[in-house]
Every structure is written in C-alpha cells, then in structure tokens.
Coordinates of C-alpha atoms in Angstrom, one line a residue:
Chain A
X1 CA -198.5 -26.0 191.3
X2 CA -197.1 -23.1 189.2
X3 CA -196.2 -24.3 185.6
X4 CA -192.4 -24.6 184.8
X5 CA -190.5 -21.9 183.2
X6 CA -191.2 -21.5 179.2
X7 CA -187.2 -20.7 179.0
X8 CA -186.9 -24.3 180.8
X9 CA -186.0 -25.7 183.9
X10 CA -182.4 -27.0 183.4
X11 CA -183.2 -30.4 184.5
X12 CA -181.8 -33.1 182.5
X13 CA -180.5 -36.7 182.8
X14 CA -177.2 -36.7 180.9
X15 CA -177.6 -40.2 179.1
X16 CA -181.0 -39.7 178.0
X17 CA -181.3 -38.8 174.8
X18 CA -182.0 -34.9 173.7
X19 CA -183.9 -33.4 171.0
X20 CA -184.1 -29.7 169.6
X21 CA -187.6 -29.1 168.6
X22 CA -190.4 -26.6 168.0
X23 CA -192.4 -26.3 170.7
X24 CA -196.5 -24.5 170.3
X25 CA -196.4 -21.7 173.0
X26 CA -199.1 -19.2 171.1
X27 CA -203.0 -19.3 171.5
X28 CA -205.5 -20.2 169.3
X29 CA -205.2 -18.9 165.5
X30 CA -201.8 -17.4 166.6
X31 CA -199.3 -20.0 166.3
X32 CA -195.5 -19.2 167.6
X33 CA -192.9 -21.8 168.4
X34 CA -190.1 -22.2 170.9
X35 CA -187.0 -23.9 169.7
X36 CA -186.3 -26.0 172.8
X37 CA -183.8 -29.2 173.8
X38 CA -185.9 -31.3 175.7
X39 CA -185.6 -35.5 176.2
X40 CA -186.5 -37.1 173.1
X41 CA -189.5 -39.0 175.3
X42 CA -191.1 -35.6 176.9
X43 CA -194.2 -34.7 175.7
X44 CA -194.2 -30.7 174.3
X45 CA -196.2 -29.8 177.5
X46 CA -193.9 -31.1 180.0
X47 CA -190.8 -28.9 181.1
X48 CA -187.6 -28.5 178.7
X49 CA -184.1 -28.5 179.5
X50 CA -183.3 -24.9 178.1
X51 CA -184.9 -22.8 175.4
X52 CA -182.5 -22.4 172.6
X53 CA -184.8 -19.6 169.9
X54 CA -188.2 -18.7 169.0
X55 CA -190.1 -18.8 165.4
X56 CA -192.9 -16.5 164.0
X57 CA -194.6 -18.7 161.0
X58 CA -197.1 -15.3 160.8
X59 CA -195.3 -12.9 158.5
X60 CA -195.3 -9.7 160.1
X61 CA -196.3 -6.3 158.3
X62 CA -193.1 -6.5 156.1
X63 CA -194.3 -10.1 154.9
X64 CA -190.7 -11.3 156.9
X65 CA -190.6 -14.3 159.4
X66 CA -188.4 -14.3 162.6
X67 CA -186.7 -16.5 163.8
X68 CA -184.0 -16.0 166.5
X69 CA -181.7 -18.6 167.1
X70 CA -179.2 -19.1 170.5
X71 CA -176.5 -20.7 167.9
X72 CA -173.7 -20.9 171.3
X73 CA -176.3 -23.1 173.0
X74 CA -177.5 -24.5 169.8
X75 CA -173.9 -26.0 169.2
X76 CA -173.3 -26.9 172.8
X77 CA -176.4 -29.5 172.6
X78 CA -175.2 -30.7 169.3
X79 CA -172.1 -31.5 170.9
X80 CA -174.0 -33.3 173.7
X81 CA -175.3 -35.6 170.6
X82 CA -178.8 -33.6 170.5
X83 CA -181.3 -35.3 167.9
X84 CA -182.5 -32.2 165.5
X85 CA -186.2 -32.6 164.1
X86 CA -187.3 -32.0 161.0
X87 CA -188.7 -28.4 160.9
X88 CA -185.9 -26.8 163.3
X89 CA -183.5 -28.8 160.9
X90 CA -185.5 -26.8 157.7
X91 CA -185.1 -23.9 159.7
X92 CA -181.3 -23.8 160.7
X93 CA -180.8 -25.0 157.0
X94 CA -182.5 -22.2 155.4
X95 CA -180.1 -19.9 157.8
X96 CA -177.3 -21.4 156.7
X97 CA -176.1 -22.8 159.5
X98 CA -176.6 -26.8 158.0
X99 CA -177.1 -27.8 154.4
X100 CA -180.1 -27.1 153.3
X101 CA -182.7 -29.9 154.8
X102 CA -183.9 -31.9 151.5
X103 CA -187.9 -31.0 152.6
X104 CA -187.3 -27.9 152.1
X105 CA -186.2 -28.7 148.5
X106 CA -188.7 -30.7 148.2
X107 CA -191.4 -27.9 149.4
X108 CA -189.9 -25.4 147.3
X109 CA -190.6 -28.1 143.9
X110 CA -193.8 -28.6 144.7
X111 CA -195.0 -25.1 145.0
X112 CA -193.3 -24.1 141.5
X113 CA -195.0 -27.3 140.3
X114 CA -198.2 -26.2 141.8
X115 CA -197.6 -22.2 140.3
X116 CA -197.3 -23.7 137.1
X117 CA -200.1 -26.1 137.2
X118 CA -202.6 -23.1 138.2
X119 CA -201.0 -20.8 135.8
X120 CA -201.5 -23.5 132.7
X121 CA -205.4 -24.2 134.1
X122 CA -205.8 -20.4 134.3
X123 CA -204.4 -20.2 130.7
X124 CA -206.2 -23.2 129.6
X125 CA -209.5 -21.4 130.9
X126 CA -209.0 -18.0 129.6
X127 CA -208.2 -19.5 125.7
X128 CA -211.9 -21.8 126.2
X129 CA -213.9 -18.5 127.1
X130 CA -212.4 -16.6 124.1
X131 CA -213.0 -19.4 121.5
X132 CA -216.7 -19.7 123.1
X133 CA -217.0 -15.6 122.5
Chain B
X1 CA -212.9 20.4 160.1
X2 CA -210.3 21.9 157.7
X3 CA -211.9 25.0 157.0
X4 CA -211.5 25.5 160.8
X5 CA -207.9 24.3 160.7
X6 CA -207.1 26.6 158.0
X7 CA -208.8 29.9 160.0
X8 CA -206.9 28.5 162.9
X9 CA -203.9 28.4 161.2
X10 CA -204.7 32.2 159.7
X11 CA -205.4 33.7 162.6
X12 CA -201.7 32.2 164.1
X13 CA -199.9 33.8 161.2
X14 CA -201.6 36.9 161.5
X15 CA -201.0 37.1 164.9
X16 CA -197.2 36.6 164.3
X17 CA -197.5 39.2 161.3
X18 CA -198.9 42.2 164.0
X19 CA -197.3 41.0 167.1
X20 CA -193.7 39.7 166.0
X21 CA -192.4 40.5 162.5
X22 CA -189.1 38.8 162.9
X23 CA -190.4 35.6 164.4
X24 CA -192.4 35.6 161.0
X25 CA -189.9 36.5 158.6
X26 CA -187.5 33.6 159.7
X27 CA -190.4 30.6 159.7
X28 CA -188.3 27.6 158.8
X29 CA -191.4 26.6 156.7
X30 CA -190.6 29.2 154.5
X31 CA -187.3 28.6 154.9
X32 CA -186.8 25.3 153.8
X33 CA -183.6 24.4 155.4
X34 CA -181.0 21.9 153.4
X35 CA -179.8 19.4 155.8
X36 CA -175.9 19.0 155.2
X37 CA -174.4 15.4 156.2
X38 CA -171.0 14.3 156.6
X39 CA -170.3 12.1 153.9
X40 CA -167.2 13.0 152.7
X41 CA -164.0 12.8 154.7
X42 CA -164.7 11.1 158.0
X43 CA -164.8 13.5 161.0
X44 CA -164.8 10.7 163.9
X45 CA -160.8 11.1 164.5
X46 CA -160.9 14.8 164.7
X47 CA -163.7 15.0 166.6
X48 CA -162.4 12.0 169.3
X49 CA -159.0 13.3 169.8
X50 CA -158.5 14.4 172.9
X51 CA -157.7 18.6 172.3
X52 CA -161.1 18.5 170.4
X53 CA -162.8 17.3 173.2
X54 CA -161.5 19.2 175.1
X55 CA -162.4 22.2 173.5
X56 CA -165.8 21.3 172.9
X57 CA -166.2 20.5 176.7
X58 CA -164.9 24.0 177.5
X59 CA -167.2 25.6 174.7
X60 CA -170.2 23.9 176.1
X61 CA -169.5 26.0 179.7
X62 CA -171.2 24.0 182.3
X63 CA -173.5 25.2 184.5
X64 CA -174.2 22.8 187.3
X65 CA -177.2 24.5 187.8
X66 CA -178.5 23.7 184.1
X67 CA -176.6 20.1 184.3
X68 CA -178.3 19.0 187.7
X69 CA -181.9 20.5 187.0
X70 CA -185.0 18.1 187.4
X71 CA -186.0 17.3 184.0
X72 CA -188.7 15.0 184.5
X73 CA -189.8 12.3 187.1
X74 CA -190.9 9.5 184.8
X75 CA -188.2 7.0 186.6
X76 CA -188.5 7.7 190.2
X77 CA -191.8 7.5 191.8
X78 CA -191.3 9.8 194.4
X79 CA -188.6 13.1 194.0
X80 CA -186.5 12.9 196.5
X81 CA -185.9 15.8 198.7
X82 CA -181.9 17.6 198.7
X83 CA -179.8 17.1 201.8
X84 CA -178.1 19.7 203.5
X85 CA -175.1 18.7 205.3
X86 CA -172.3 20.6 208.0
X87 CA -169.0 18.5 205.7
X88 CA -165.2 19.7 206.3
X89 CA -163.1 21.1 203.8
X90 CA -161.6 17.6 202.8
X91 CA -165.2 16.2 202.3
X92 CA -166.5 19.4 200.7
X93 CA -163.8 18.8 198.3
X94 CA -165.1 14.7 197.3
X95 CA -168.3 15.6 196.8
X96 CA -167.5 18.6 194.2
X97 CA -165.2 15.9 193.0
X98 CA -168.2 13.6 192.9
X99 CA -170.2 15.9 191.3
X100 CA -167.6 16.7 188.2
X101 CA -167.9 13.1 187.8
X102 CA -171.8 12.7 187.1
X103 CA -171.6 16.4 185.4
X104 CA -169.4 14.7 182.7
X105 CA -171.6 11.7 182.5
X106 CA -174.2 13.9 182.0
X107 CA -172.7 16.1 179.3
X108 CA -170.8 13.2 177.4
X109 CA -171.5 14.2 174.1
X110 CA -172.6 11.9 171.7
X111 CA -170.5 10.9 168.8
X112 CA -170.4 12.2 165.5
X113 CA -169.2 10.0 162.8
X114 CA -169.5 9.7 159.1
X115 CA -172.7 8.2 157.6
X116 CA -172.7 4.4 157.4
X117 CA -172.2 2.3 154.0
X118 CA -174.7 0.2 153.6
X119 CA -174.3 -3.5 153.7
X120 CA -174.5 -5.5 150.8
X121 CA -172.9 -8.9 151.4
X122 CA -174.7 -12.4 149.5
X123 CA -173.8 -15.8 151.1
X124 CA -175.0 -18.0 149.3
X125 CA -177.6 -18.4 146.0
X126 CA -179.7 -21.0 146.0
X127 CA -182.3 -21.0 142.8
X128 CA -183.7 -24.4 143.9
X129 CA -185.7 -22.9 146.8
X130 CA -187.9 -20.3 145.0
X131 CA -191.2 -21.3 145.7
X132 CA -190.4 -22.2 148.7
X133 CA -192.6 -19.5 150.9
X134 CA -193.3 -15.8 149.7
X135 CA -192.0 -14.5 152.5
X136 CA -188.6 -13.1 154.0
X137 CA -186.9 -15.1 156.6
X138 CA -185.1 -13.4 159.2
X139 CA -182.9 -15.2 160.8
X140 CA -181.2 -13.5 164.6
X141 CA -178.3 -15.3 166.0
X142 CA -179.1 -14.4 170.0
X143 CA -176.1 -15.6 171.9
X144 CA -175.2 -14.7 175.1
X145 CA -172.5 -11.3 175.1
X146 CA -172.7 -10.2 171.5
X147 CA -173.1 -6.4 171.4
X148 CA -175.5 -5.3 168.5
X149 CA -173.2 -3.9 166.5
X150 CA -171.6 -7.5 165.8
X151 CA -174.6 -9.7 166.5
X152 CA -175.2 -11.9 163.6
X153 CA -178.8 -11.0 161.3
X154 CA -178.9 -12.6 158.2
X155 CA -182.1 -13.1 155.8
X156 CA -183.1 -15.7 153.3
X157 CA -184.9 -13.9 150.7
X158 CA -188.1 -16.0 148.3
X159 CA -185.4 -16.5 145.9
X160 CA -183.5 -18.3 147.6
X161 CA -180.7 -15.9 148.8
X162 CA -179.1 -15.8 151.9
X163 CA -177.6 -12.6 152.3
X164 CA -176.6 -10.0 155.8
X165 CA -179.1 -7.5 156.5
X166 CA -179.0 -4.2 155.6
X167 CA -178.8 -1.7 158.9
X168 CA -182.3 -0.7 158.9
X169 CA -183.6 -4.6 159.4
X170 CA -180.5 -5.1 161.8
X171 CA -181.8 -2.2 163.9
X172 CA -185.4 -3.4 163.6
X173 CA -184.4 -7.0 164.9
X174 CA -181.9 -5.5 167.4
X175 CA -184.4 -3.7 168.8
X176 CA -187.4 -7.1 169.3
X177 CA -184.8 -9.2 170.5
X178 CA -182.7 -6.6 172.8
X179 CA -185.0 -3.6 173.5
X180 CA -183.5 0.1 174.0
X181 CA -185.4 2.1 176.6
X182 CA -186.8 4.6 174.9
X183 CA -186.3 3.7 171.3
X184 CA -189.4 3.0 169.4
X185 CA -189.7 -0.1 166.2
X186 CA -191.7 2.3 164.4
X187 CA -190.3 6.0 163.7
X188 CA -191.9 8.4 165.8
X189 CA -194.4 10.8 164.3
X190 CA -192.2 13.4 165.3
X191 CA -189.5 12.3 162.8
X192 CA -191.7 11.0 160.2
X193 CA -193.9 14.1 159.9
X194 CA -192.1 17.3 158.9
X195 CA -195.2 19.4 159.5
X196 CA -195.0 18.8 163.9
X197 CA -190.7 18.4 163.8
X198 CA -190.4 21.7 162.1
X199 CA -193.5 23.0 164.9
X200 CA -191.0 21.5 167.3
X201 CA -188.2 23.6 166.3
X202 CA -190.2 26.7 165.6
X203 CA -190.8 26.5 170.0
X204 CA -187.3 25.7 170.2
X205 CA -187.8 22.4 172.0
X206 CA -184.3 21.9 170.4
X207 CA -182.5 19.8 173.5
X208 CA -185.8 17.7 173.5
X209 CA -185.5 17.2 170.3
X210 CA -182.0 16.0 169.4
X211 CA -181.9 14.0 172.9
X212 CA -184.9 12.1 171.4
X213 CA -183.2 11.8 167.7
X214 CA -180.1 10.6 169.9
X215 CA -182.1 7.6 171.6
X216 CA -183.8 7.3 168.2
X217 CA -181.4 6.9 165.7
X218 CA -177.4 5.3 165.8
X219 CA -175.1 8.3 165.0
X220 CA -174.0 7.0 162.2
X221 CA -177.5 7.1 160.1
X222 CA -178.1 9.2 157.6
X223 CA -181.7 10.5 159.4
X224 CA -179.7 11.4 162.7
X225 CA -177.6 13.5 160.7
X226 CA -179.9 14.8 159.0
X227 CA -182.9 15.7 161.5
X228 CA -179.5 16.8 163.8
X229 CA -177.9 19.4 160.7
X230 CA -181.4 21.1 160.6
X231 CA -181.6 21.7 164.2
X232 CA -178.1 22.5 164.5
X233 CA -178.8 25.5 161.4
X234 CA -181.9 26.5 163.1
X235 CA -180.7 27.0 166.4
X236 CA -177.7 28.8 164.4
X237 CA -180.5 31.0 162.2
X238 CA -181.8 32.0 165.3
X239 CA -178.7 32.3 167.4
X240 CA -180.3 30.4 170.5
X241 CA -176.8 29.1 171.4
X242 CA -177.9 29.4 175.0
X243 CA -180.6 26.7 175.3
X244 CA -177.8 24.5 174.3
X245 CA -175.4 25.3 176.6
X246 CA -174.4 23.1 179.6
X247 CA -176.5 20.2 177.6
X248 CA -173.9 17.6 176.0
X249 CA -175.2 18.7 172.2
X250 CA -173.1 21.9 172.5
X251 CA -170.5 20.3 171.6
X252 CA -171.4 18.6 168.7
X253 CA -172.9 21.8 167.5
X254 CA -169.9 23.5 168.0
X255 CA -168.3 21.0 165.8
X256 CA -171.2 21.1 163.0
X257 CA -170.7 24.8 162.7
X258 CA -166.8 24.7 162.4
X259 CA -166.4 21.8 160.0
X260 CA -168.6 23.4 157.8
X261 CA -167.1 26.7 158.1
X262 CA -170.2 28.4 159.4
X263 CA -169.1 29.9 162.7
X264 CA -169.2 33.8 162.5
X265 CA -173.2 34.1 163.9
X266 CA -172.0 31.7 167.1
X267 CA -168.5 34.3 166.8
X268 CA -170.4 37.0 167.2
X269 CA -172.8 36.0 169.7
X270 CA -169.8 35.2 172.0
X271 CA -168.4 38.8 171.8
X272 CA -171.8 40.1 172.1
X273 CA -172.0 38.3 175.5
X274 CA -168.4 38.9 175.9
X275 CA -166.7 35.6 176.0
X276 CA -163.6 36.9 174.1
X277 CA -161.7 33.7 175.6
X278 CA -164.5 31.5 174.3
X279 CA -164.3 33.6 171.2
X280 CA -160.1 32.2 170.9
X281 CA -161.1 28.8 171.6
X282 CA -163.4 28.5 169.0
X283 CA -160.7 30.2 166.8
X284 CA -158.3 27.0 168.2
X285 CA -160.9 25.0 167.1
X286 CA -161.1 25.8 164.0
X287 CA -157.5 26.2 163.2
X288 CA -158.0 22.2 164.8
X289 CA -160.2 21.2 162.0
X290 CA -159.2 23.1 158.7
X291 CA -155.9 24.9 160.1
X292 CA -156.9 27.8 157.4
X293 CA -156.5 31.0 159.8
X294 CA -154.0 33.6 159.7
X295 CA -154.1 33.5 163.9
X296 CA -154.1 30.2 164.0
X297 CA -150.9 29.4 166.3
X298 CA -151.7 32.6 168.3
X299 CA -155.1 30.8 169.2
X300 CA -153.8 27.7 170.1
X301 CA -151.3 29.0 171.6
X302 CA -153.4 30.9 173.9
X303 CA -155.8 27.8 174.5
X304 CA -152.9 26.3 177.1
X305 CA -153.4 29.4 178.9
X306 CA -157.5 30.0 179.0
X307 CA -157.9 26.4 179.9
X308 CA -156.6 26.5 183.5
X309 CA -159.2 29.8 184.1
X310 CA -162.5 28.6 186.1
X311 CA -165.2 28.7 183.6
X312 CA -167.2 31.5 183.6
X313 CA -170.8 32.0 183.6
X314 CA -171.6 35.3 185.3
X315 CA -170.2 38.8 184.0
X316 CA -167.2 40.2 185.9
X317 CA -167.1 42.2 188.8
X318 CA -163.6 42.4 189.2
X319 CA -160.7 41.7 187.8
X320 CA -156.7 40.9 188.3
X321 CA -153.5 41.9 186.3
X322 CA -153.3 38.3 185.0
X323 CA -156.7 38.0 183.6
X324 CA -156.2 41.7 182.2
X325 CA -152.8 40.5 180.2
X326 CA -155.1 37.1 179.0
X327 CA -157.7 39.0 178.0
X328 CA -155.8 41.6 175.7
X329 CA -154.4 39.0 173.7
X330 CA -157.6 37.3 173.3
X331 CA -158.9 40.5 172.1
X332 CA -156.1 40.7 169.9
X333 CA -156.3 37.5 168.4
X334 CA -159.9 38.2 167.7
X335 CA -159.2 41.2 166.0
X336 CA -156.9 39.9 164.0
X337 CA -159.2 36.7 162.8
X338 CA -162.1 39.6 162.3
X339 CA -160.1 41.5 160.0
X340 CA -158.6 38.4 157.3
X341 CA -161.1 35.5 158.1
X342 CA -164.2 36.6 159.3
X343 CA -167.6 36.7 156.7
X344 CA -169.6 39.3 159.2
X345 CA -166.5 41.7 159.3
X346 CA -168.5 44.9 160.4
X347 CA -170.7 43.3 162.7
X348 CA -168.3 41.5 164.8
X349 CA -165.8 44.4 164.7
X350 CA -168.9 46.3 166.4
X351 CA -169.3 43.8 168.6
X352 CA -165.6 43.9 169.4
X353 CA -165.6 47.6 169.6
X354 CA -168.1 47.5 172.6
X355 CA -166.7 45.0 174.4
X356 CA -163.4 46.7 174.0
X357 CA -165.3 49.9 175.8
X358 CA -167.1 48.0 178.5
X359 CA -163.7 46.1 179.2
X360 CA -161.6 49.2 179.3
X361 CA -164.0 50.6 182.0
X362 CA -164.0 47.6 184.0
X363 CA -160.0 47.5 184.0
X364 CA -160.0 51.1 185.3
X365 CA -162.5 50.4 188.2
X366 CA -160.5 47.4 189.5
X367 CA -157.4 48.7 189.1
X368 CA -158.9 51.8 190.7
X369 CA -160.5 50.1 193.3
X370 CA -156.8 47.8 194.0
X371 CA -155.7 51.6 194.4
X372 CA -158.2 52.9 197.1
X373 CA -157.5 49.9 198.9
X374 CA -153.7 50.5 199.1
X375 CA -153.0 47.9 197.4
X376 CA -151.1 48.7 194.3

C-alpha cells in the first residue's frame, strides 16, 4: 500500500478533536518538521488532515532557521477549535502571530543564567591559575 | 599552474596587440567602466507612458527573423519541424496577426525603475528573549495567492527583535518557498566574479547576459542596474547597437542612453546606417525625457507621421514622393539638432553629409525610373 501524502490526506471527522503539531519527516541526524493538523489521538506516523508549514531546527549557512507558516489555513483550523502544542505554539509566538509562549521565556532565562554561570566559572578559573603563577 | 596562466594570458594580449589594435585599446579591463544607477528622480512614469513605449518599441525595429530564431532547445525535447501551408488572404492575415502578438510577448521589455529603499521596519522588542537561541528565525507566511512582492517574511533576531526583512532575505526566502525557473539562491559566478562578466562582455555575449541578469535580479535592485549600466556603456563604447536590436533590451538601452544624455554614438550610428527617421525618433525621445532640444516640437511632431511607415530593415530600392517629402524633413530636423545639441558635431554632420549624397542619388533614380515608365 503506498503511504499517504506528507501534505495530508484531507480526511477528517469534524467533532474529533484537532491538533497543530510538529511532525519528524527528516532522516537520521537531519531533523525537519512538518507543522500539521491532525486528530489529537493519531499517532505522528498515521496520515494528517492537511499540512499547514515546515520548520528547519538546523541553522542554514547564514546561522538563520526557516520556518514557513500557511497562516490562512493556520487560522481556519483555529477557528475549527484546533488544540496548538507546545513547540508550534513557541514557534507562532516567536513570529508574532500569538503572545510569546512563556517556555520560550523560560528557555531564554535559563540560557542567560547558564552564559553567566560559565562566564563566572571561567573567571573563577582564570583568577586560581594566576594566583598559583 | 599560474605561470602557465599568465603565458596564456600573454600570448592573448599579444595576439590582440599584432592582430587587432583597436580591439586592445578599448579592453574594458583597462577601462574600468563606472556603473551609473538611477537613484535620483524616478524614471518608472516616463518610461511606462505609453508615447515612450512606443517609441522604444519602434527604436528597437523588429525583425521577425531575429525575434523568431531558435535560441536553444533546453525546453522541448524534440524541435519541431515548420509547417508550410496553401492559407487565403483572410487567414494569411490572422496568422501575421498571430504572429505580432507573440513578437510583442517576446520583445516586452523589462521595466526600468528606480532602485529600491531598503526596508527597515521593527515590530516589536523583546529583551526578555536574548539567550533564547543564537540563531536568526525566519519566519514565511505561505498562503495560498500572495504574490511575492506582498508575501509576508519577517525575522526574529537573537535579541529578541522581530522586525520585516530586508529585500535580499525576502528574495532568498521567496525563492525556497516559490522557486523561479532559472533564478539561482546563490549569485551566479558570472555576477559575482568581475574577471569572467567583463570576459563576457569583451565577446559581446551582451543579450545573454542581460537576459540572465533579468531572471537574476528584480529590476529594482541596485546589482541589476548596475551589472545592466555597464553593459548598456559597453555595448555604447563599442557601438554594437545591432546585437541588440529586435531583442526586448533595446529599448531599455535606448532609454539608458537618453536619460543620461549620452545618445550622440547611438545618433550617429543611425545616420551612418541611414535611419534618418530613427534618427528623429530618438530626437522625440529625448525631447520626451528632458524636453531640452531646440527641435524638439519639430521631432515630435514628425513622430505622428514616421510611425504609420512599415518599419524598415533592408536599404531602399525605391522610393515614392511621400517618403521623399518625410524624409527631407527628417534630415532637416537632424541637421538642425547636429548643429545646437549635438556633442560629436563634425562627425555626425559627416555622417549626415553622406547620407544626404547617397539619398539625393536614390531620389533621382526613382523619380527617373517613375519617368521611363511613363508614369510621372
């Protein structure tokens, strides 16, 4: 049996309930999503209802990260009372289109806090090897 | 390897030096040509209204022949061969109607238009999410219709700004998401390397190499109108007008030369070919664009009357009392720009001078030919 379409299959049941999630269509060491509505119950393998973006995590040679987003269709499925998971939500807050998703703030805080913690041990280091010398 | 570059490269330039002198002299390499843009007033209006265009279209003097040539057969697999059909009079008449219709496809020119601003519009600031990832996020918005011009491409930058992006990214992303045929993400070599484009021009390859900055580049970028000024100044240095013609960059060659008031080498070539009405177009023209020349209204007066005449690409044979009246005044009219306006006032009054001969010989053998036949 061929496998369904990546773009989706169109197949729904209109009282289920929909979700808009990433979806792992690259190969091994390569990841790249889909941003798909699908039933909230269907595994990521089975077919979706219609594809609605994609997203590159792998920063390309100008260290950017594309996503493209079908914000017509993205809008429509809202409407329909789609359920939005966490990452697509970080993703469509960071362009704007909702508030920004508090784990992205959250991320964000913990790197700085991270950056500083290795900055102080690096400093911490550097003043132990020149009182040794 | 370079040594052997370098006694390749001598042995070219000594074999211009002994075989070719003025091929040598006028190497753009040692020419170094500036590239003028236009960046000041915006020439789109001028250049779109319709007695423009129309002028340009008459400058450019098709030649079905040169318009309908095989150029290459990268889309069809097999050439097909030409039909030759017995038609009527009435279907004879479609088809050359059918065939002015895919000749002005052909030769629509592209647009020239002033040099974009670039784009510098913030949406929002949000210093909460540095730290959040070191890299850019691009974000396309890829609904259905939305021509690329309007398609919405923001990014949010690692300091948290969200912000529209600049036209080089939008073209970038544009082309991922919606591919042009023949438009490459990376700039070709070509472009990038001033070394083979300048080689390029130097074998004239000139239509190949503006129809490939066209697919390249959107008109309004300031590389199209660059790479496209120092084409349109060698081609001018060089007065190789003619591998232009009937290609649809005549016209906006035409219109480079006139709106920076460099017209007099494509002047002169036209009365050296003697295309004295081609010669008061390009006068109209130019009274069109800076309306500084003391035969101004005499040109575009005179337009109304060349532009009914078939075009014409071979020399003529013959000729009637009508055309003999229209071409006096054209001579005229050029005579009159030659002596007030002109920069290469000898040269084209030679040029004028010779065509005034030949001309004067052809009116005497067709009007004494009209005679012999009984006719006048």
């Amino acid at each position: 049996m061929p496998l369904p379409p990546a773009s989706g299959t169109g197949r729904y049941f209109v009282k289920a309930a929909k979700s808009i999630r990433l979806i792992r269509q690259g190969c091994t060491n390569r990841p790249f999503y889909h941003i798909s509505v699908t039933h909230r119950r269907r595994l990521n393998s089975q077919a979706v209802i219609e594809q609605l973006g994609s997203y590159d995590p792998m920063p390309n040679t100008n260290n950017e990260k594309l996503v493209a987003l079908n914000l017509e269709r993205i809008k429509f499925w809202l409407g329909q009372g789609a359920h939005v998971t966490n990452p697509v939500g970080e993703l469509l807050g960071l362009a704007g289109f909702f508030p920004i998703h508090p784990r992205s703030y959250m991320t964000a805080w913990r790197n700085r806090r991270t950056e500083r913690e290795n900055q102080a041990k690096a400093e911490k280091s550097t003043e132990s090897t020149t009182t040794e010398v | 390897m370079s040594l052997l570059k370098l006694v390749q490269n001598n042995t070219k330039s000594a074999f211009f030096r002994c075989n070719e002198p003025k091929i040598f002299l006028i190497s753009s390499r040692k020419l170094s040509i500036v590239p003028s843009i236009y960046d000041g007033e915006d020439p789109a209006p001028k250049f779109f209204s319709s007695g423009i265009q129309i002028l340009l279209k008459r400058l450019t003097r098709p030649d079905f022949a040169k318009v309908f040539r095989k150029r290459n057969n990268s889309n069809i697999s097999v050439l097909r061969t030409p039909k030759y059909k017995f038609v009527t009079d009435e279907e004879l008449r479609m088809e050359k109607l059918k065939a002015d219709k895919s000749a002005d496809r052909l030769l629509q020119m592209p647009p020239v238009v002033k040099v974009h601003k670039p784009i510098d519009d913030v949406l929002s600031i949000d210093p909460a999410l540095i730290g959040y990832d070191s890299a850019k996020y691009l974000f396309t918005d890829i609904s259905f219709g939305v021509d690329n011009e309007h398609r919405t491409i923001i990014e949010r930058d690692p300091d948290g700004t969200l912000r529209s992006c600049d036209h080089a990214e939008r073209k970038r992303l544009n082309q991922i998401y919606f591919p042009m045929q023949g438009r490459k993400i990376r700039e070709p070599l070509i472009f990038q390397d001033e070394e083979k484009f300048h080689s390029l021009l130097d074998r004239l390859q000139y239509e190949y190499v503006l129809d490939r900055a066209c697919v390249q580049y959107e008109p309004d970028e300031p590389t199209y109108h660059k790479l496209t000024s120092i084409t349109y100044q060698h081609i001018d240095l060089k007065s190789m007008y003619d591998l232009l013609r009937s290609t649809r960059h005549f016209g906006p060659l035409a219109f480079y030369l006139t709106w920076h008031k460099s017209v007099d080498n494509l002047m002169l070539e036209l009365l050296q070919s003697a295309d004295v009405r081609e010669a008061v177009l390009l006068l109209a023209l130019r009274q069109a664009l800076h309306g500084d020349l003391s035969s101004g209204e005499e040109s575009s007066a005179l337009v109304s009357q060349i532009l009914p005449t078939p075009v014409q690409l071979t020399k003529k044979e013959q000729l009637s009392e009508e055309d003999i009246q229209l071409d006096t005044k054209c001579i005229e009219c050029v005579d009159k720009y030659i002596n007030t306006n002109s920069a290469m006032k000898s040269q084209q009054g030679l040029a004028l001078q010779g065509f005034r001969e030949h001309y004067q010989q052809l009116v005497e053998l067709s009007r004494g030919l009209k005679k012999a036949h009984g006719a006048a």
